[in-house]
XYZ file of C-alpha atoms in Angstrom:
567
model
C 0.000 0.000 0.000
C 2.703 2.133 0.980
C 4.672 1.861 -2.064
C 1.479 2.724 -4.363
C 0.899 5.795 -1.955
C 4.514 6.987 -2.887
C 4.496 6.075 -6.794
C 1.570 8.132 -7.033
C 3.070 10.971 -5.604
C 5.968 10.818 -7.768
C 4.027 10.701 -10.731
C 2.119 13.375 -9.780
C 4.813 15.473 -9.090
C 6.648 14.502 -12.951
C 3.501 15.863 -14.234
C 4.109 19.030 -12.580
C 7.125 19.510 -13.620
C 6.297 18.902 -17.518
C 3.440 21.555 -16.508
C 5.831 24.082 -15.131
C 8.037 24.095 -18.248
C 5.142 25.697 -19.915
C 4.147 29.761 -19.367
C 0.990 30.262 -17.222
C -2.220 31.132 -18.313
C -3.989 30.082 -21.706
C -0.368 28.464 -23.018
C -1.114 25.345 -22.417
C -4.619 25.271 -24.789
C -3.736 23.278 -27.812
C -4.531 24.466 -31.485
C -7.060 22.571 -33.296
C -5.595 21.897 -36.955
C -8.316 21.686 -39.892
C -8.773 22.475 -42.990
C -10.920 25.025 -45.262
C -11.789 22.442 -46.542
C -12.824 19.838 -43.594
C -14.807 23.285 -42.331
C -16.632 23.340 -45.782
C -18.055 20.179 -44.928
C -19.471 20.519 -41.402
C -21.750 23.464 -39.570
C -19.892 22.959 -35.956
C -16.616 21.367 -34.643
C -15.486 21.548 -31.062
C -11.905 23.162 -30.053
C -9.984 21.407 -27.578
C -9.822 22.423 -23.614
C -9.623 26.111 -23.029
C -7.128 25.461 -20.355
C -5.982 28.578 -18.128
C -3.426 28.972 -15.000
C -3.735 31.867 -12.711
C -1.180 33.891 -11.840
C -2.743 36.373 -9.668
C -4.553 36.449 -6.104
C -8.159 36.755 -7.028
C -11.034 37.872 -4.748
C -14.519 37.000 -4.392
C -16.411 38.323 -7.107
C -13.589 39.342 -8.969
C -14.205 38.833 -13.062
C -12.111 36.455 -15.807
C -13.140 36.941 -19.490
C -12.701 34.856 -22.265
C -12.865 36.589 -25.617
C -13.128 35.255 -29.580
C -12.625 37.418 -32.340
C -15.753 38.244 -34.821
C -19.286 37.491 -34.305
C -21.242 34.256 -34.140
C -17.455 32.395 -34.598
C -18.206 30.552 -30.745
C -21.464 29.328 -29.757
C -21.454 30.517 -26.281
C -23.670 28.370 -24.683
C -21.261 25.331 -25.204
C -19.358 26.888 -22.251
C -20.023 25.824 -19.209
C -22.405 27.830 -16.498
C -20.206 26.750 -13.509
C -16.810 25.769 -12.541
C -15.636 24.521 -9.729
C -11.430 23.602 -8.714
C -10.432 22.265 -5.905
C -8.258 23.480 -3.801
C -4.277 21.254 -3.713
C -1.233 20.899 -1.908
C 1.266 18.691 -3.876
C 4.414 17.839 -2.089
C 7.757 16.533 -3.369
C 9.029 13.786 -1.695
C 12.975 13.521 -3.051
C 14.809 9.989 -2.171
C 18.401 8.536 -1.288
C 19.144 5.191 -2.021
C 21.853 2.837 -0.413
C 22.769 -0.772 -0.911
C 24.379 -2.013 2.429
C 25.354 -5.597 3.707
C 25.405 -7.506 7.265
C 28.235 -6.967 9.066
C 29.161 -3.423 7.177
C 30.541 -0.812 10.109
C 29.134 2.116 11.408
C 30.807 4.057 8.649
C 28.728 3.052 6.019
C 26.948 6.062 3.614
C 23.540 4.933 5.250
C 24.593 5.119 8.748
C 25.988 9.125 7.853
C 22.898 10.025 5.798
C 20.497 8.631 8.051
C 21.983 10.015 11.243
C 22.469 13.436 9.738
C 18.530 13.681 9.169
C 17.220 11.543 11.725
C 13.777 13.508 10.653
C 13.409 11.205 7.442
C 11.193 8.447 7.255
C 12.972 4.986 6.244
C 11.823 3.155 3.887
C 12.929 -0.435 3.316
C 12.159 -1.820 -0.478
C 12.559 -5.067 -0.451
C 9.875 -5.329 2.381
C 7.221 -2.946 1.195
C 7.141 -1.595 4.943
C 8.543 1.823 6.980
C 10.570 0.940 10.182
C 10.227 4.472 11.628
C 11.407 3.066 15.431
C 14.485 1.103 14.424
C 17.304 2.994 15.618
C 20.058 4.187 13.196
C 22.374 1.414 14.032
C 19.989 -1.492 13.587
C 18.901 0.418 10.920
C 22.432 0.444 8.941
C 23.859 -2.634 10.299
C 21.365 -4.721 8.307
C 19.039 -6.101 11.310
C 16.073 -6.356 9.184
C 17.090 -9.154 7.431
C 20.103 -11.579 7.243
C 20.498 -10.353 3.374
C 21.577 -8.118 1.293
C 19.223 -4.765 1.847
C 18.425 -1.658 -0.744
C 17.736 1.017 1.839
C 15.480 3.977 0.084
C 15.572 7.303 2.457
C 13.012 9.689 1.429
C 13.804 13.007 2.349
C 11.636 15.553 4.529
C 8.930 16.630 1.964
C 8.925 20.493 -0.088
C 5.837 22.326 -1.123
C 5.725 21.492 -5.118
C 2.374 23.741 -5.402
C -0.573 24.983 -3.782
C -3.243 27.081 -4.620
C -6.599 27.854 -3.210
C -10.158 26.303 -4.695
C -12.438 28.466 -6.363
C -15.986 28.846 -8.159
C -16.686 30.744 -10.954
C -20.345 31.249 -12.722
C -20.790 31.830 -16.253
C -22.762 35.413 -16.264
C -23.059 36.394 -19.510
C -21.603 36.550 -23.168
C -21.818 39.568 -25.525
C -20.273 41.482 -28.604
C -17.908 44.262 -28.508
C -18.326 45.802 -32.042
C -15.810 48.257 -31.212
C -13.215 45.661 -31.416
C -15.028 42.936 -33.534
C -14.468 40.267 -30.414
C -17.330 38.213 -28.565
C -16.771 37.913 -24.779
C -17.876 35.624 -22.212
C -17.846 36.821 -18.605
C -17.273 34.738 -15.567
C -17.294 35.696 -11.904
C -15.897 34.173 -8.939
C -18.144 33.534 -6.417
C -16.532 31.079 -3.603
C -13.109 29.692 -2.333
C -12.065 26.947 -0.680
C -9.302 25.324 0.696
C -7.169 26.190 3.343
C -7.164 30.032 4.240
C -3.318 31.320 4.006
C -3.240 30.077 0.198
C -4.465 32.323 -2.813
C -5.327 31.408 -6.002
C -1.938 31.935 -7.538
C -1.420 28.594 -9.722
C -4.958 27.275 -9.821
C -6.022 25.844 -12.854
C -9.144 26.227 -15.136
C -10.396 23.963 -17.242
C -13.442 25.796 -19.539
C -13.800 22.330 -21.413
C -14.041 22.786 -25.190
C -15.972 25.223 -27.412
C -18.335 24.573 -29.933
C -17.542 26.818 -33.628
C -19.353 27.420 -36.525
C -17.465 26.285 -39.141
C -18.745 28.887 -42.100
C -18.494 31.870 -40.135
C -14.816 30.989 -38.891
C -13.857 29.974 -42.724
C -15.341 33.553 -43.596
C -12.767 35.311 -41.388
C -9.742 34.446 -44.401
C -7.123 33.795 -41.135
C -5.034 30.961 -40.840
C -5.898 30.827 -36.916
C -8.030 31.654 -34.654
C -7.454 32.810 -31.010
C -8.728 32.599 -27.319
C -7.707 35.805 -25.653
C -8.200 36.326 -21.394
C -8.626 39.434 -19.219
C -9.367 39.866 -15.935
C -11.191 42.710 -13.726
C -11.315 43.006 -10.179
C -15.154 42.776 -8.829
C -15.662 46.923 -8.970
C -14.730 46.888 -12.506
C -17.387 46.122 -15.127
C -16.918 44.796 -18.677
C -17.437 45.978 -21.302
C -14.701 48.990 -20.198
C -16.733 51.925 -20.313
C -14.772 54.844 -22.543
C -12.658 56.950 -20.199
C -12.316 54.871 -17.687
C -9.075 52.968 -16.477
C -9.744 49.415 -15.515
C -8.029 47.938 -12.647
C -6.832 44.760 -14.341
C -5.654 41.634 -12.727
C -3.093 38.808 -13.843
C -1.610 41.278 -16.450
C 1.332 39.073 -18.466
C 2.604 38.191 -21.929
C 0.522 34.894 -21.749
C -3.071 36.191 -22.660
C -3.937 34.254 -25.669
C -3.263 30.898 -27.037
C -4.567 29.565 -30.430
C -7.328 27.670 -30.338
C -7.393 26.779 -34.602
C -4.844 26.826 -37.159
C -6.070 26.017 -40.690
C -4.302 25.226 -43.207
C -4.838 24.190 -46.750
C -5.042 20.218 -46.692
C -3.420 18.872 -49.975
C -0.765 20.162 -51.745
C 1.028 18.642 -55.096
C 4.513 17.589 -54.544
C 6.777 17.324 -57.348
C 8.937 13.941 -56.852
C 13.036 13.427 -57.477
C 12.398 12.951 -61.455
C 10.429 15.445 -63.677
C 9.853 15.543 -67.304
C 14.090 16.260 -68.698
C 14.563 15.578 -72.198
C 15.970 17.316 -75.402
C 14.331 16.933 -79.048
C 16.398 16.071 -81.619
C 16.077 18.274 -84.747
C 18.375 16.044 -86.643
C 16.706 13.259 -88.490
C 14.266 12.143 -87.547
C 13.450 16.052 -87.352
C 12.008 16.584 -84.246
C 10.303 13.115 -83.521
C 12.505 11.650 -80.648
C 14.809 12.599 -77.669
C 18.862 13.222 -77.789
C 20.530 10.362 -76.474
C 22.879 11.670 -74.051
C 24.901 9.528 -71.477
C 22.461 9.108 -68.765
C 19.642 8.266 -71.176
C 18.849 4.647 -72.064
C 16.437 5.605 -74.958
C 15.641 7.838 -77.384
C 11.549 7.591 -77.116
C 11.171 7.938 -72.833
C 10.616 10.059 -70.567
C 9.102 9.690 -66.944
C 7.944 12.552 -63.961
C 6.666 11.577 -60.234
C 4.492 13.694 -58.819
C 2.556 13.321 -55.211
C -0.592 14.542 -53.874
C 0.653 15.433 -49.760
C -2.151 15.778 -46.791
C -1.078 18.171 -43.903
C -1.068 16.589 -40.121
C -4.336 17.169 -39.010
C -6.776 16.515 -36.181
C -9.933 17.559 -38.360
C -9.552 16.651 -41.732
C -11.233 15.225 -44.589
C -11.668 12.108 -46.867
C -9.891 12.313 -50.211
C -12.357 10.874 -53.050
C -10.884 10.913 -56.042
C -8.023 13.113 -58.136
C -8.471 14.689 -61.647
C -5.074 15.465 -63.133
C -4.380 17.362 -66.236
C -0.969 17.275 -67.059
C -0.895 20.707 -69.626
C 1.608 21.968 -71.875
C 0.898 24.116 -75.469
C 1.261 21.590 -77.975
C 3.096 19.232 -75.778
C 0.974 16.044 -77.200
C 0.757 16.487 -80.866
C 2.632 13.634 -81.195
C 0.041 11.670 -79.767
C -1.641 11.820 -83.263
C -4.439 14.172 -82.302
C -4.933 16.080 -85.741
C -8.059 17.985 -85.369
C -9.899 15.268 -83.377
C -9.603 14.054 -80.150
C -8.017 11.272 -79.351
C -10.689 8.072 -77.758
C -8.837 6.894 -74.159
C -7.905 3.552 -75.524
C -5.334 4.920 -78.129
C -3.167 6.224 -75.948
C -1.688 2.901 -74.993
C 1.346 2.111 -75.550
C 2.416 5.818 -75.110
C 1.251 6.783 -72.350
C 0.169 4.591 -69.079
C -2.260 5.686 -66.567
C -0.385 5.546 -62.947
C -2.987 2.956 -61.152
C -5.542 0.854 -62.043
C -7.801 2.738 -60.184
C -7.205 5.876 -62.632
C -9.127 6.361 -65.913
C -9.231 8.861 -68.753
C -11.117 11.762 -69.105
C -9.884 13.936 -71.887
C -6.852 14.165 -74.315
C -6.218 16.908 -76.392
C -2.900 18.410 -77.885
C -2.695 20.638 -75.181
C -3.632 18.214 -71.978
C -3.972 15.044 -70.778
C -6.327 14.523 -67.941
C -7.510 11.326 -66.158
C -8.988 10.736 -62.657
C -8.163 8.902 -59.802
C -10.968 7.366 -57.160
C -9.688 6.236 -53.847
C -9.469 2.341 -53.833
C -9.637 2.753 -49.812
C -12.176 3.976 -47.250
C -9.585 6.696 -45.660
C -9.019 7.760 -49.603
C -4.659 6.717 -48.316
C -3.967 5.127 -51.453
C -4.456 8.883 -53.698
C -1.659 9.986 -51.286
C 0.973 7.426 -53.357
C 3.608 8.522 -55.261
C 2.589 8.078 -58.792
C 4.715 8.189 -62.042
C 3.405 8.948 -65.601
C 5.717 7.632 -68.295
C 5.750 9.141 -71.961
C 6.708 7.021 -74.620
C 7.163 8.874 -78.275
C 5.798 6.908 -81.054
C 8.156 8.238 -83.509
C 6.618 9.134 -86.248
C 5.264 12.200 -85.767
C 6.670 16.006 -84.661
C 7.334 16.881 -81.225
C 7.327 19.816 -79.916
C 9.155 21.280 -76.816
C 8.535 23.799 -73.921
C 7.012 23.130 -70.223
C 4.714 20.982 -68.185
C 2.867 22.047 -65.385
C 0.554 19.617 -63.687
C -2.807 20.782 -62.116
C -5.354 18.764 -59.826
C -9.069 18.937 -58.779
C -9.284 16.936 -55.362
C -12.799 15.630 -54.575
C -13.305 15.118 -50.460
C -16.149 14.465 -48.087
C -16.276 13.116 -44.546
C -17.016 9.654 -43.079
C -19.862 9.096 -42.825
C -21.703 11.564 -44.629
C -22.710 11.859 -48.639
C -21.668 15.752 -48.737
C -18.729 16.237 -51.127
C -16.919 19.275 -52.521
C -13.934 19.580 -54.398
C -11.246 22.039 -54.087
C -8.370 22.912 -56.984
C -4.892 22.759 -56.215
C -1.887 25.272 -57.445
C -0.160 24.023 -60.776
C 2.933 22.507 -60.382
C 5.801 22.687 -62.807
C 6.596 19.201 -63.818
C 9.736 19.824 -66.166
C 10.117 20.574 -69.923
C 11.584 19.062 -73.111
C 13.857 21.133 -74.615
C 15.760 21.536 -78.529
C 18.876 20.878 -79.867
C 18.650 24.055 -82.426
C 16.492 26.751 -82.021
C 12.930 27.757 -83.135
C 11.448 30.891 -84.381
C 7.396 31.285 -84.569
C 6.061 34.196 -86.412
C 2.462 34.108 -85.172
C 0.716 35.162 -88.306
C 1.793 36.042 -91.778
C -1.190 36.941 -94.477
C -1.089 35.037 -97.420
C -3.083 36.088 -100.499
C -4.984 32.805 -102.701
C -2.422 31.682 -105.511
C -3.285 29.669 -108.236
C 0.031 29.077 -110.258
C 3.774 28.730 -109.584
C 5.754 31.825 -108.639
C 2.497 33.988 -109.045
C 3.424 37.895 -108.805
C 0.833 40.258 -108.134
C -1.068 38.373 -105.846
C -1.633 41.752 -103.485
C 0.713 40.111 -100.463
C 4.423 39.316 -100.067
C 6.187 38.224 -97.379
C 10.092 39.121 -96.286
C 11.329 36.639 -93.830
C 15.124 36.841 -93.680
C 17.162 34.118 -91.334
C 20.134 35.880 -90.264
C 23.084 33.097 -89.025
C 26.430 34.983 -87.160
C 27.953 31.643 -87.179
C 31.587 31.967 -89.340
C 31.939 28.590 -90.787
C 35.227 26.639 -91.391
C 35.861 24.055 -94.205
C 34.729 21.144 -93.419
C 32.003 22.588 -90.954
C 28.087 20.817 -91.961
C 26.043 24.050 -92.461
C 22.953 23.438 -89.960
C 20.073 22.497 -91.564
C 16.748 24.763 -91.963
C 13.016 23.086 -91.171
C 9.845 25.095 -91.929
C 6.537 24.380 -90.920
C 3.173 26.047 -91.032
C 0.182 26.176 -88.925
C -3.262 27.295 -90.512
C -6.467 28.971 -88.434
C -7.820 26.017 -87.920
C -4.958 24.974 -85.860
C -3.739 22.284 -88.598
C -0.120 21.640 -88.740
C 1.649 21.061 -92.267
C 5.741 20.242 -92.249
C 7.271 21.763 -95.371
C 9.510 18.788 -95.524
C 12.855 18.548 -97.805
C 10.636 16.754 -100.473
C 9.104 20.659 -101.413
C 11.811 23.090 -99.875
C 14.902 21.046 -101.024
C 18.054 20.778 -98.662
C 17.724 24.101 -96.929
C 20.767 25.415 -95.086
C 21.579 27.932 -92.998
C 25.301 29.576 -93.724
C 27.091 32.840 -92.738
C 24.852 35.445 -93.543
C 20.971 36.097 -94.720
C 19.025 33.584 -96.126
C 16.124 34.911 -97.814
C 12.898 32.240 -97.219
C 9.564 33.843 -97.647
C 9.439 32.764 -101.297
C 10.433 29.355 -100.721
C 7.864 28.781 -97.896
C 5.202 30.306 -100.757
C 6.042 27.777 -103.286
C 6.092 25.029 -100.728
C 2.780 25.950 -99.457
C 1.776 26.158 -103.149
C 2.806 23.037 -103.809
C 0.918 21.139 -100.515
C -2.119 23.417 -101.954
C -2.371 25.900 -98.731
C -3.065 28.682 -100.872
C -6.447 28.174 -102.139
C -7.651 30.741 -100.273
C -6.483 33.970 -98.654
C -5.865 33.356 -94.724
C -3.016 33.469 -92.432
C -0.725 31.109 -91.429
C 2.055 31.059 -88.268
C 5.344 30.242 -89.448
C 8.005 28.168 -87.632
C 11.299 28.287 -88.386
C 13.746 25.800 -87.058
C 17.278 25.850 -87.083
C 19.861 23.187 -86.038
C 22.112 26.012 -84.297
C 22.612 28.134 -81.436
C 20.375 30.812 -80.513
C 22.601 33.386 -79.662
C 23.905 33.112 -83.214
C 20.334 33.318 -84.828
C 18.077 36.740 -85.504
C 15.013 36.445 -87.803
C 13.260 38.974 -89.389
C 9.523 38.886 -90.484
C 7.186 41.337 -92.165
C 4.732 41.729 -95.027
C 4.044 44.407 -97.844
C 0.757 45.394 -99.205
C 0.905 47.349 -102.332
C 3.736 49.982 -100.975
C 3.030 49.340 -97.174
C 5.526 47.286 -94.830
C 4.189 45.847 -92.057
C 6.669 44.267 -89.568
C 5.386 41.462 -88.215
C 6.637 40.673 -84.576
C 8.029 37.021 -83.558
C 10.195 35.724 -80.812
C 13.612 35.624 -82.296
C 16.514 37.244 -79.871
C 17.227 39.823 -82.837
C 14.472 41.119 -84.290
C 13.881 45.138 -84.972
C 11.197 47.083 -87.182
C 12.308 48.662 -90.343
């Protein structure tokens, strides 16, 4: 019995300690952590304990007051209408402990310790029993038993804490509009306890507090406070203007944070993103540079993760619609001016999970959804890879991916869903081996022969290369292509524009992108075209220029060369 008296004691006097670490007053409240999105879902959640240490000596009748910023944010009533603490002493009982044999002298470390204090209390373990009348030498020289004894001493006891027991009745709530806070008022109307302690270090528990999860959503913070002040009982509260309130426990320590929200998902990118280089080269444009770290020409892979924050209120992922998005980052996909049907995307490109399907493809975007194979909706937080696999055959194109995400949620429990959309994410970018010029649109005028003059447009497009060639050097190679208002892409290949080169100097190629586009019949009709320009060089050492005449008007037409300047 003894020894369970004593653990208890102990462990009630550990707890203290961790307590004590803390500062006084509302600091040891925890934070609630949600989500907008959890709150979107549900009219009322409850906060944890409002939790509150005095540090002052109150009186009877004397006022604490808990206050919540904005209107209608607490539901009052969930506090209670009375409290009552009872009044503690805790003691600290420290201990000495000494191993001793039969037969040891009266030297021994127990025989000094215990005769130096004879006020302690002895306590022998091995017996579970206190031999308060032995005297020190029976005591030391082992005369409890004929064995070995462990000899615990426990000292004279401390004070660890005290404080006096109080009651406090709820009285009243209102709203201060002056300072946008709601308040709720509670008065102290009876102690107990001994009479020489005060109420410094008594501890309040208000319980938890019930929120309204719109109205505290509506407030655009990412937390949400309990504040404390205290009046002594001639002071009222509200403060009336002009008066000075005589305030009790007045500290740093006044508020704690009673919710944090935070947004729940997030997109993670993973350790490998979309990397690779077109080739211009043969096959122009239609698979990757192999460089050293590369096993293929026709790959490339990007992981990507959808991350939940640590919460205590959260909610149930559903399902995931991705659209991985990049201008003309699919065309090689096939996609003409159609769309392309889900099931001919395979062997190209493979859907992460089985539990994934396809929603849309389109030049610009591939998007496909996700639904949670598992109640808690833990199997949308894997790390999921998409792997691109070029069919080569047709052009690709480079320039950036970003990767974008609808997440569908609800609660257990419950048939209310929402969705919420998620920040793009840069996923990585294929890049060029040469460099490419667009000129967005040129006018072209309806031709119906050869090398037709007087059509009413011409175009000037001069290439401009800085590069000083040596013998022997290969002159880089010149690819045109053409894209018409309906979106259609035509490649002017070598079969209509001949081996085009690029050497020192200005190359003149409006008329040969005319003829070609004759010759693939583009010009049945006047319309405008954007012209690409691709060039297996540098583009430091590349300018283009671009423009159009009308009868005796030059127009310059803007592109996005490095040199470029208006006449």
């Amino acid at each position: 019995m003894c020894k369970s008296i004593f653990a208890a004691v102990a462990l009630g006097a550990a707890a203290f300690f961790s307590f004590s670490a803390q500062s006084a007053d509302l600091q040891n409240t925890q934070a609630v952590r949600t989500s907008p999105e959890y709150l979107s879902l549900t009219d009322r959640f409850n906060s944890s304990s409002i939790y509150m240490e005095l540090r002052d000596s109150y009186a009877r009748g004397d006022f604490i007051i808990l206050q919540f910023p904005g209107e209608g944010v607490v539901e009052t009533s969930s506090l209670p209408a009375q409290l009552y603490i009872e009044s503690q002493k805790e003691y600290n009982l420290p201990t000495t402990n000494f191993v001793f044999n039969v037969g040891d002298d009266r030297d021994h470390p127990c025989h000094t310790a215990v005769a130096a204090n004879p006020q302690y209390t002895h306590w022998h373990y091995d017996s579970q029993a206190t031999y308060p009348y032995l005297t020190i030498d029976e005591l030391c020289r082992g005369y409890i038993s004929e064995t070995e004894h462990f000899l615990r001493v426990w000292a004279a006891p401390d004070l660890l804490r005290a404080y006096k027991g109080l009651t406090l009745d709820n009285i009243g709530s209102g709203y201060l509009a002056a300072e946008d806070l709601t308040w709720v008022k509670f008065r102290i109307t009876d102690f107990n306890g001994p009479s020489e302690l005060t109420t410094v270090g008594a501890p309040i528990d208000f319980g938890a507090v019930s929120l309204h999860a719109e109205k505290l959503v509506a407030l655009n913070t990412s937390s949400y406070p309990v504040m404390t002040v205290s009046r002594t009982n001639y002071d009222g509260y509200p403060d009336v203007a002009g008066h000075t309130p005589d305030e009790l426990d007045v500290h740093n320590e006044d508020s704690a944070t009673l919710v944090t929200l935070q947004s729940q998902w997030q997109m993670k990118v993973g350790t490998e993103v979309f990397d690779r280089t077109v080739a211009v080269q043969e096959p122009y444009r239609r698979l990757f540079v192999v460089g050293a770290s590369d096993s293929d020409a026709d790959t490339d892979s990007a992981a990507f993760q959808l991350q939940t924050a640590a919460l205590e209120l959260a909610a149930v992922p559903l399902y995931v619609t991705y659209t991985l998005a990049g201008a003309d980052r699919f065309v090689w996909l096939g996609l003409g001016t159609g769309e392309l049907q889900p099931g001919d995307l395979s062997p190209h490109v493979a859907l992460p999970s089985s539990g994934c399907v396809w929603l849309e493809v389109t030049a610009d975007a591939l998007q496909w959804r996700c639904d949670a194979q598992l109640a808690d909706g833990s199997d949308l937080l894997a790390s999921q890879q998409l792997s691109l696999r070029l069919n080569g055959e047709l052009v690709v194109t480079h320039g950036d991916f970003t990767l974008s995400a609808v997440v569908g949620y609800g609660v257990e429990e419950s048939t209310v869903e929402s969705t919420v959309e998620l920040d793009p994410l840069a996923l990585g970018a294929w890049g060029l081996n040469g460099t490419a010029f667009t000129v967005a649109a040129l006018p072209y005028a309806a031709q119906q022969v050869s090398a037709q003059s007087g059509v009413g447009v011409d175009q000037i497009v001069y290439l401009t290369n800085q590069k000083v060639f040596a013998a022997g050097d290969e002159i880089p190679k010149v690819y045109l292509e053409v894209t018409d208002a309906d979106g259609v892409r035509h490649e002017l290949a070598e079969a209509v524009v001949g081996d085009l080169r690029a050497p020192t100097g200005v190359t003149k190629l409006a008329g040969v992108v005319r003829e070609a586009m004759f010759a693939k019949g583009l010009l049945h009709a006047s319309q405008r075209f954007a012209l690409t320009v691709v060039v297996a060089q540098e583009p430091e050492l590349l300018a283009l220029y671009s423009a159009y005449t009308i009868g005796s008007d030059r127009n310059w037409m803007p592109n996005d060369s490095q040199r470029v300047g208006s006449p």
